[in-house]
Short mmCIF file of C-alpha atoms in Angstrom, two decimals:
data_model
loop_
_atom_site.label_atom_id
_atom_site.label_comp_id
_atom_site.label_asym_id
_atom_site.label_seq_id
_atom_site.Cartn_x
_atom_site.Cartn_y
_atom_site.Cartn_z
CA UNK A 1 63.79 67.66 147.70
CA UNK A 2 66.83 69.15 144.61
CA UNK A 3 68.51 66.19 142.57
CA UNK A 4 72.12 66.15 143.20
CA UNK A 5 73.14 63.81 141.20
CA UNK A 6 72.31 61.49 138.21
CA UNK A 7 73.98 58.45 137.29
CA UNK A 8 73.69 56.78 133.25
CA UNK A 9 73.94 53.47 133.62
CA UNK A 10 73.54 51.40 130.08
CA UNK A 11 73.28 47.85 130.54
CA UNK A 12 72.84 44.76 128.34
CA UNK A 13 71.06 40.94 128.77
CA UNK A 14 70.79 38.17 126.50
CA UNK A 15 67.22 38.49 124.26
CA UNK A 16 66.08 34.94 121.94
CA UNK A 17 65.63 35.03 117.77
CA UNK A 18 62.70 36.90 118.61
CA UNK A 19 61.10 36.99 114.32
CA UNK A 20 59.20 39.77 113.28
CA UNK A 21 58.43 42.42 110.71
CA UNK A 22 61.98 44.11 110.74
CA UNK A 23 64.41 41.56 111.42
CA UNK A 24 65.21 39.11 114.18
CA UNK A 25 66.42 40.65 117.53
CA UNK A 26 70.19 40.05 118.14
CA UNK A 27 72.30 38.19 121.03
CA UNK A 28 71.93 41.45 123.03
CA UNK A 29 68.90 43.82 123.78
CA UNK A 30 69.91 46.66 125.66
CA UNK A 31 68.62 49.74 127.75
CA UNK A 32 69.91 52.56 130.56
CA UNK A 33 69.32 52.38 133.50
CA UNK A 34 68.75 55.50 135.67
CA UNK A 35 69.65 56.82 139.43
CA UNK A 36 68.16 60.54 140.34
CA UNK A 37 70.62 61.20 143.53
CA UNK A 38 68.76 63.80 146.08
CA UNK A 39 70.13 66.46 148.36
CA UNK A 40 68.57 64.29 151.44
CA UNK A 41 69.39 61.05 150.40
CA UNK A 42 65.80 59.32 148.59
CA UNK A 43 67.63 57.69 145.28
CA UNK A 44 65.10 56.76 142.11
CA UNK A 45 64.81 54.56 139.16
CA UNK A 46 64.21 55.16 135.37
CA UNK A 47 64.57 52.50 132.74
CA UNK A 48 64.90 53.65 128.97
CA UNK A 49 65.42 52.27 125.51
CA UNK A 50 69.66 51.53 125.35
CA UNK A 51 70.57 52.83 121.65
CA UNK A 52 73.68 55.04 121.36
CA UNK A 53 72.40 57.49 120.04
CA UNK A 54 69.43 57.84 122.96
CA UNK A 55 71.68 56.81 125.41
CA UNK A 56 73.77 60.41 124.50
CA UNK A 57 70.52 61.98 124.78
CA UNK A 58 69.07 61.10 127.95
CA UNK A 59 73.44 61.42 129.19
CA UNK A 60 73.50 65.05 128.48
CA UNK A 61 69.76 65.44 129.48
CA UNK A 62 72.14 63.78 132.90
CA UNK A 63 74.01 66.97 133.60
CA UNK A 64 71.35 69.66 133.13
CA UNK A 65 69.64 68.45 135.46
CA UNK A 66 71.06 68.98 138.26
CA UNK A 67 69.91 71.80 140.98
CA UNK A 68 66.50 71.33 140.21
CA UNK A 69 63.36 70.40 142.89
CA UNK A 70 62.55 66.62 141.55
CA UNK A 71 58.72 68.00 142.64
CA UNK A 72 59.25 70.80 139.47
CA UNK A 73 57.86 68.69 136.58
CA UNK A 74 57.89 71.08 134.79
CA UNK A 75 61.34 72.80 135.05
CA UNK A 76 62.46 68.94 134.71
CA UNK A 77 60.50 68.25 131.37
CA UNK A 78 62.40 72.15 130.18
CA UNK A 79 65.34 71.08 130.99
CA UNK A 80 65.14 68.46 128.79
CA UNK A 81 63.44 70.51 125.51
CA UNK A 82 66.45 72.33 126.15
CA UNK A 83 68.88 69.33 125.95
CA UNK A 84 68.05 67.82 122.88
CA UNK A 85 67.32 70.94 121.02
CA UNK A 86 65.30 72.32 118.44
CA UNK A 87 66.36 69.61 115.49
CA UNK A 88 66.95 66.81 116.22
CA UNK A 89 63.85 64.43 115.45
CA UNK A 90 65.16 61.73 114.71
CA UNK A 91 65.51 59.01 117.59
CA UNK A 92 63.66 55.95 117.08
CA UNK A 93 63.88 52.10 118.59
CA UNK A 94 62.81 49.17 116.70
CA UNK A 95 59.21 48.83 115.81
CA UNK A 96 57.85 52.13 117.88
CA UNK A 97 56.29 54.44 114.52
CA UNK A 98 57.33 57.52 113.16
CA UNK A 99 60.44 60.23 114.81
CA UNK A 100 59.13 63.43 115.87
CA UNK A 101 60.95 66.41 118.18
CA UNK A 102 57.70 65.43 120.52
CA UNK A 103 57.78 61.86 120.78
CA UNK A 104 61.43 62.41 121.00
CA UNK A 105 62.36 65.14 124.46
CA UNK A 106 58.97 62.35 125.66
CA UNK A 107 62.09 59.27 125.13
CA UNK A 108 64.43 61.39 127.32
CA UNK A 109 62.21 62.34 129.68
CA UNK A 110 60.55 59.72 130.25
CA UNK A 111 63.30 58.20 133.31
CA UNK A 112 64.15 60.73 134.52
CA UNK A 113 60.30 61.27 135.14
CA UNK A 114 60.08 58.07 136.41
CA UNK A 115 62.48 58.26 139.13
CA UNK A 116 61.80 61.88 140.91
CA UNK A 117 58.00 59.92 140.68
CA UNK A 118 59.82 56.83 142.60
CA UNK A 119 61.53 59.35 144.89
CA UNK A 120 58.29 61.90 145.40
CA UNK A 121 56.31 58.16 146.34
CA UNK A 122 59.66 56.81 148.99
CA UNK A 123 59.79 60.52 150.67
CA UNK A 124 55.71 60.16 151.00
CA UNK A 125 56.01 56.57 151.94
CA UNK A 126 53.79 55.84 148.88
CA UNK A 127 52.93 53.78 146.34
CA UNK A 128 53.67 55.64 142.27
CA UNK A 129 50.29 53.92 142.06
CA UNK A 130 48.56 56.61 144.49
CA UNK A 131 50.29 59.12 143.42
CA UNK A 132 48.78 59.01 139.88
CA UNK A 133 45.17 58.77 141.87
CA UNK A 134 45.15 55.49 143.82
CA UNK A 135 44.91 51.73 142.48
CA UNK A 136 41.36 50.55 140.26
CA UNK A 137 42.99 47.08 140.29
CA UNK A 138 45.01 45.21 142.69
CA UNK A 139 47.28 43.48 139.92
CA UNK A 140 47.36 44.37 136.41
CA UNK A 141 47.07 41.25 133.53
CA UNK A 142 49.88 40.50 131.09
CA UNK A 143 49.36 38.95 127.18
CA UNK A 144 51.57 36.18 127.19
CA UNK A 145 53.57 37.56 124.62
CA UNK A 146 54.39 35.03 121.95
CA UNK A 147 56.60 34.59 118.42
CA UNK A 148 58.21 33.48 116.04
CA UNK A 149 61.66 32.17 117.07
CA UNK A 150 65.12 30.81 116.07
CA UNK A 151 65.85 26.40 117.98
CA UNK A 152 68.63 28.98 119.07
CA UNK A 153 71.13 32.21 117.70
CA UNK A 154 73.34 31.22 114.40
CA UNK A 155 76.10 29.48 115.93
CA UNK A 156 74.55 28.20 118.84
CA UNK A 157 73.23 26.19 121.10
CA UNK A 158 69.20 26.30 121.71
CA UNK A 159 67.88 28.51 124.72
CA UNK A 160 65.36 27.37 126.73
CA UNK A 161 62.59 28.41 124.93
CA UNK A 162 63.15 26.35 121.35
CA UNK A 163 62.80 27.12 118.13
CA UNK A 164 59.08 28.28 117.14
CA UNK A 165 58.58 28.42 112.57
CA UNK A 166 54.51 26.76 112.56
CA UNK A 167 51.11 26.75 114.15
CA UNK A 168 52.47 23.99 116.18
CA UNK A 169 54.59 25.31 117.34
CA UNK A 170 53.73 28.52 119.03
CA UNK A 171 50.25 26.55 120.60
CA UNK A 172 53.57 25.02 122.05
CA UNK A 173 54.71 27.99 123.31
CA UNK A 174 51.27 28.68 124.39
CA UNK A 175 51.56 26.08 126.22
CA UNK A 176 54.23 26.83 128.36
CA UNK A 177 54.29 31.28 129.06
CA UNK A 178 49.88 30.24 130.51
CA UNK A 179 51.54 26.94 132.21
CA UNK A 180 53.93 28.80 133.62
CA UNK A 181 52.74 32.26 134.14
CA UNK A 182 49.16 31.84 134.02
CA UNK A 183 48.62 34.61 131.57
CA UNK A 184 44.50 34.64 130.67
CA UNK A 185 45.04 36.54 126.98
CA UNK A 186 47.55 35.82 123.98
CA UNK A 187 50.16 38.38 121.09
CA UNK A 188 51.50 36.64 118.57
CA UNK A 189 54.14 39.02 116.46
CA UNK A 190 53.86 38.62 113.00
CA UNK A 191 54.39 40.20 110.00
CA UNK A 192 57.07 37.16 109.53
CA UNK A 193 54.79 34.61 107.76
CA UNK A 194 52.49 35.05 104.17
CA UNK A 195 49.22 36.76 106.22
CA UNK A 196 47.75 32.87 104.60
CA UNK A 197 51.07 31.36 107.19
CA UNK A 198 49.48 33.67 109.94
CA UNK A 199 46.48 32.68 109.72
CA UNK A 200 46.77 29.85 110.25
CA UNK A 201 48.13 30.21 113.78
CA UNK A 202 45.72 32.00 114.78
CA UNK A 203 43.76 29.45 114.18
CA UNK A 204 45.43 27.16 115.78
CA UNK A 205 45.27 28.46 119.59
CA UNK A 206 42.14 29.81 119.42
CA UNK A 207 40.96 25.60 119.38
CA UNK A 208 44.23 24.92 121.64
CA UNK A 209 43.38 28.26 123.78
CA UNK A 210 39.33 28.67 123.24
CA UNK A 211 38.05 30.61 125.98
CA UNK A 212 41.61 33.95 126.08
CA UNK A 213 41.61 36.57 123.93
CA UNK A 214 43.48 36.52 121.51
CA UNK A 215 45.46 39.38 119.26
CA UNK A 216 47.62 39.69 115.87
CA UNK A 217 50.59 42.31 115.40
CA UNK A 218 51.93 42.61 111.55
CA UNK A 219 53.98 45.67 112.12
CA UNK A 220 52.53 47.19 109.52
CA UNK A 221 53.71 44.94 107.01
CA UNK A 222 50.19 44.41 105.15
CA UNK A 223 48.91 46.31 102.68
CA UNK A 224 45.15 47.54 103.00
CA UNK A 225 44.16 44.55 101.40
CA UNK A 226 45.56 42.46 102.45
CA UNK A 227 44.52 44.29 106.00
CA UNK A 228 40.99 43.52 105.55
CA UNK A 229 41.17 40.03 103.41
CA UNK A 230 43.16 39.10 107.45
CA UNK A 231 40.44 40.69 109.47
CA UNK A 232 37.41 39.59 107.57
CA UNK A 233 39.73 35.56 107.98
CA UNK A 234 40.08 35.74 111.46
CA UNK A 235 36.35 37.78 112.81
CA UNK A 236 34.67 36.38 115.45
CA UNK A 237 38.53 34.95 116.41
CA UNK A 238 40.90 38.44 117.55
CA UNK A 239 40.07 41.10 120.08
CA UNK A 240 41.42 43.00 117.96
CA UNK A 241 44.41 43.90 115.05
CA UNK A 242 47.50 46.05 115.90
CA UNK A 243 48.82 47.78 112.84
CA UNK A 244 47.79 45.99 110.13
CA UNK A 245 48.79 48.48 107.60
CA UNK A 246 50.96 51.48 108.02
CA UNK A 247 50.45 55.87 108.30
CA UNK A 248 47.51 56.56 109.56
CA UNK A 249 45.27 57.09 106.69
CA UNK A 250 45.71 53.25 105.69
CA UNK A 251 43.76 52.23 108.89
CA UNK A 252 41.82 54.75 108.64
CA UNK A 253 40.04 52.64 105.22
CA UNK A 254 40.75 49.65 107.18
CA UNK A 255 39.13 49.71 109.94
CA UNK A 256 35.20 50.95 108.35
CA UNK A 257 36.19 47.08 106.69
CA UNK A 258 36.48 44.46 108.79
CA UNK A 259 35.45 43.35 112.27
CA UNK A 260 37.90 44.24 115.13
CA UNK A 261 38.85 47.38 116.36
CA UNK A 262 42.30 48.40 115.08
CA UNK A 263 44.50 48.44 118.07
CA UNK A 264 48.53 50.25 117.49
CA UNK A 265 51.81 52.04 118.68
CA UNK A 266 52.63 52.59 116.14
CA UNK A 267 50.84 55.00 113.60
CA UNK A 268 49.25 57.30 116.42
CA UNK A 269 52.49 57.64 119.04
CA UNK A 270 53.15 60.77 120.05
CA UNK A 271 50.46 63.79 120.85
CA UNK A 272 50.05 65.34 117.30
CA UNK A 273 49.06 62.22 115.78
CA UNK A 274 45.57 62.27 117.80
CA UNK A 275 43.71 64.20 115.74
CA UNK A 276 44.18 62.68 112.70
CA UNK A 277 43.55 59.42 113.62
CA UNK A 278 40.84 60.16 116.00
CA UNK A 279 39.25 62.21 112.94
CA UNK A 280 39.52 59.44 110.00
CA UNK A 281 38.32 56.84 112.51
CA UNK A 282 41.60 55.07 112.52
CA UNK A 283 42.20 53.35 115.46
CA UNK A 284 39.71 52.01 118.16
CA UNK A 285 42.20 50.78 120.70
CA UNK A 286 45.81 52.48 121.50
CA UNK A 287 48.65 50.74 123.42
CA UNK A 288 50.63 53.27 125.73
CA UNK A 289 54.09 53.02 126.04
CA UNK A 290 55.24 55.41 128.86
CA UNK A 291 58.99 55.41 127.47
CA UNK A 292 58.18 57.34 124.55
CA UNK A 293 54.64 58.58 125.93
CA UNK A 294 56.56 61.27 127.78
CA UNK A 295 56.40 59.89 131.31
CA UNK A 296 53.58 58.10 133.66
CA UNK A 297 51.58 61.91 134.66
CA UNK A 298 51.33 61.81 130.49
CA UNK A 299 50.90 58.60 129.90
CA UNK A 300 47.30 59.81 132.28
CA UNK A 301 46.48 62.81 130.60
CA UNK A 302 46.40 60.56 127.36
CA UNK A 303 44.33 57.74 128.35
CA UNK A 304 42.26 60.39 129.45
CA UNK A 305 41.91 61.94 125.83
CA UNK A 306 41.14 57.74 124.17
CA UNK A 307 38.91 57.89 126.57
CA UNK A 308 36.71 61.03 125.42
CA UNK A 309 37.11 60.17 122.09
CA UNK A 310 36.04 56.19 123.08
CA UNK A 311 39.01 54.86 121.95
CA UNK A 312 39.56 52.05 124.47
CA UNK A 313 43.32 51.46 125.76
CA UNK A 314 45.65 48.80 126.51
CA UNK A 315 50.37 48.60 126.75
CA UNK A 316 53.23 48.15 124.61
CA UNK A 317 56.23 46.40 124.96
CA UNK A 318 59.37 46.25 124.39
CA UNK A 319 62.52 44.53 125.56
CA UNK A 320 62.50 45.49 129.03
CA UNK A 321 64.06 44.63 132.71
CA UNK A 322 61.72 45.43 136.47
CA UNK A 323 62.13 49.47 136.77
CA UNK A 324 59.63 49.45 133.65
CA UNK A 325 57.80 46.32 135.11
CA UNK A 326 57.37 48.43 138.00
CA UNK A 327 56.58 51.35 136.63
CA UNK A 328 53.60 49.74 133.70
CA UNK A 329 52.18 48.36 137.10
CA UNK A 330 51.02 51.28 138.33
CA UNK A 331 50.37 53.35 135.40
CA UNK A 332 47.48 50.11 134.54
CA UNK A 333 46.79 49.85 138.40
CA UNK A 334 46.09 53.59 137.93
CA UNK A 335 44.16 54.05 134.49
CA UNK A 336 40.56 52.68 134.64
CA UNK A 337 40.48 52.35 130.71
CA UNK A 338 42.96 50.55 130.55
CA UNK A 339 40.50 47.72 129.85
CA UNK A 340 42.78 44.78 127.77
CA UNK A 341 45.50 42.81 128.69
CA UNK A 342 49.28 44.92 128.68
CA UNK A 343 52.15 44.26 126.39
CA UNK A 344 55.04 42.94 128.37
CA UNK A 345 58.61 40.86 127.46
CA UNK A 346 59.42 39.78 130.55
CA UNK A 347 58.69 36.18 130.54
CA UNK A 348 61.47 36.31 127.54
CA UNK A 349 64.60 37.32 129.46
CA UNK A 350 64.81 34.43 131.18
CA UNK A 351 64.51 35.58 134.66
CA UNK A 352 67.24 37.70 133.82
CA UNK A 353 67.25 40.68 136.01
CA UNK A 354 68.29 44.60 137.85
CA UNK A 355 66.14 45.08 139.96
CA UNK A 356 65.82 42.58 143.59
CA UNK A 357 63.75 39.59 142.92
CA UNK A 358 60.87 39.19 145.02
CA UNK A 359 59.15 42.13 144.78
CA UNK A 360 57.78 41.43 140.98
CA UNK A 361 55.70 38.39 140.56
CA UNK A 362 53.07 37.61 138.27
CA UNK A 363 50.16 35.38 139.46
CA UNK A 364 47.29 34.20 136.99
CA UNK A 365 48.60 36.67 134.30
CA UNK A 366 49.00 39.05 136.13
CA UNK A 367 51.70 41.16 138.48
CA UNK A 368 50.74 42.51 142.13
CA UNK A 369 51.23 45.92 142.38
CA UNK A 370 54.30 45.59 144.16
CA UNK A 371 52.75 48.08 148.04
CA UNK A 372 56.75 48.78 149.22
CA UNK A 373 57.40 52.98 149.05
CA UNK A 374 57.61 54.83 145.42
CA UNK A 375 57.62 52.19 142.40
CA UNK A 376 58.36 49.01 145.87
CA UNK A 377 61.78 47.87 143.84
CA UNK A 378 64.77 48.03 144.75
CA UNK A 379 67.99 47.90 142.56
CA UNK A 380 70.77 44.15 142.42
CA UNK A 381 73.73 46.76 142.08
CA UNK A 382 75.57 42.97 141.56
CA UNK A 383 73.01 42.95 139.05
CA UNK A 384 73.47 46.32 137.33
CA UNK A 385 77.66 45.56 137.74
CA UNK A 386 77.40 42.31 135.39
CA UNK A 387 74.61 43.64 132.80
CA UNK A 388 76.93 46.12 132.45
CA UNK A 389 80.01 44.81 132.20
CA UNK A 390 78.06 42.70 129.07
CA UNK A 391 76.96 46.06 127.20
CA UNK A 392 80.99 46.52 127.41
CA UNK A 393 81.97 43.50 125.76
CA UNK A 394 78.83 42.56 123.94
CA UNK A 395 79.83 44.59 121.22
CA UNK A 396 76.38 46.21 119.96
CA UNK A 397 75.56 49.31 120.47
CA UNK A 398 71.81 50.75 118.67
CA UNK A 399 69.37 47.72 118.02
CA UNK A 400 68.91 46.33 114.14
CA UNK A 401 66.76 43.80 113.24
CA UNK A 402 66.64 44.41 109.55
CA UNK A 403 71.00 44.08 109.48
CA UNK A 404 70.40 40.88 112.10
CA UNK A 405 68.56 39.03 109.45
CA UNK A 406 70.64 40.00 106.61
CA UNK A 407 74.21 38.69 107.51
CA UNK A 408 71.90 35.04 107.57
CA UNK A 409 68.93 36.57 104.75
CA UNK A 410 70.23 38.52 102.43
CA UNK A 411 67.84 38.68 100.44
CA UNK A 412 65.68 40.30 103.55
CA UNK A 413 63.93 43.14 103.00
CA UNK A 414 61.96 44.67 105.86
CA UNK A 415 59.97 47.51 103.50
CA UNK A 416 56.04 47.94 104.64
CA UNK A 417 53.27 46.28 103.34
CA UNK A 418 55.43 43.65 102.82
CA UNK A 419 52.58 41.44 101.05
#
């Protein structure tokens, strides 16, 4: 089954002013939708980042795939390597850690791999989860992903989520998400306020939700000493502490001196980081993300490797749409080693999507695995057209939380460590 055509469509959708260590989300989030069309009439879907530099690499790779067999995974990967070239290494998005050449290739390859798996599933009449080994769970649990946030973007009306700038606001945000989606665990994006204030926020969440596992992620905004202080202050409170300090070496200095495991999606983001991290005991939990680990198959291989060395697994999220949520759900459903609830930004998209409604839903905080062939989702072409038009008109071409924050607070710095 040969690839006859590839459509690459950039899209933009509204994003709330979510605060983080790099600054604040801009009013528009960007994604790229990939459609791989075969000579037998089947089409597969993929989704990836929307930054202009990455979009250009995806478009270049798409042209190189015409005529390849969707079943020839290795040939498609080789074509992406050739299209990216040998010298390009800087290809970052938001807070997803260090850039490497392999990570760049894997980020470009991932949406095509997902689309080809979607096609293979459709051809076989089986869901993607079956191509990954079959279900070990019927539904994938996700966490309530909390952010400090402004009431709305400056100069715009208050959004439907409202402000959350203190512990009471975060507790209210958690009540809203848990009430609507049924989440059974909670993650707070930290690195925004001095650590003592974020400790207070976690303790307020613990009091309000005594049965919910809690995580805190300051995106490497703290020094080693501060990370140890916070970890000890939250003894018995956190399920894990995510990326408190920057880099494998600093994480390794923190890990033996705090009572909870350290998790990461920043210091270990490509296979070449694993040997050093394992040798130094830097992490106890890895947050997989098929968008930059090279797709679903490679992510499942990484999961097996991590299990061998006693590293537990969860799943990382960034602003995404339903194609990504479907892919994440199939992967997590087929991966026994994912034992922590996964992250998702879906609630923050407030119903905006490019997939037709009905295939994806939250039930008691979990997404049932779509049972249709392939990913089990279909493209909503009207929604795709609207989001593509929004991309053309919004003026945002690369995510830049720091510059957007500095337009309101010129003194803001995203340096790490900050505290």
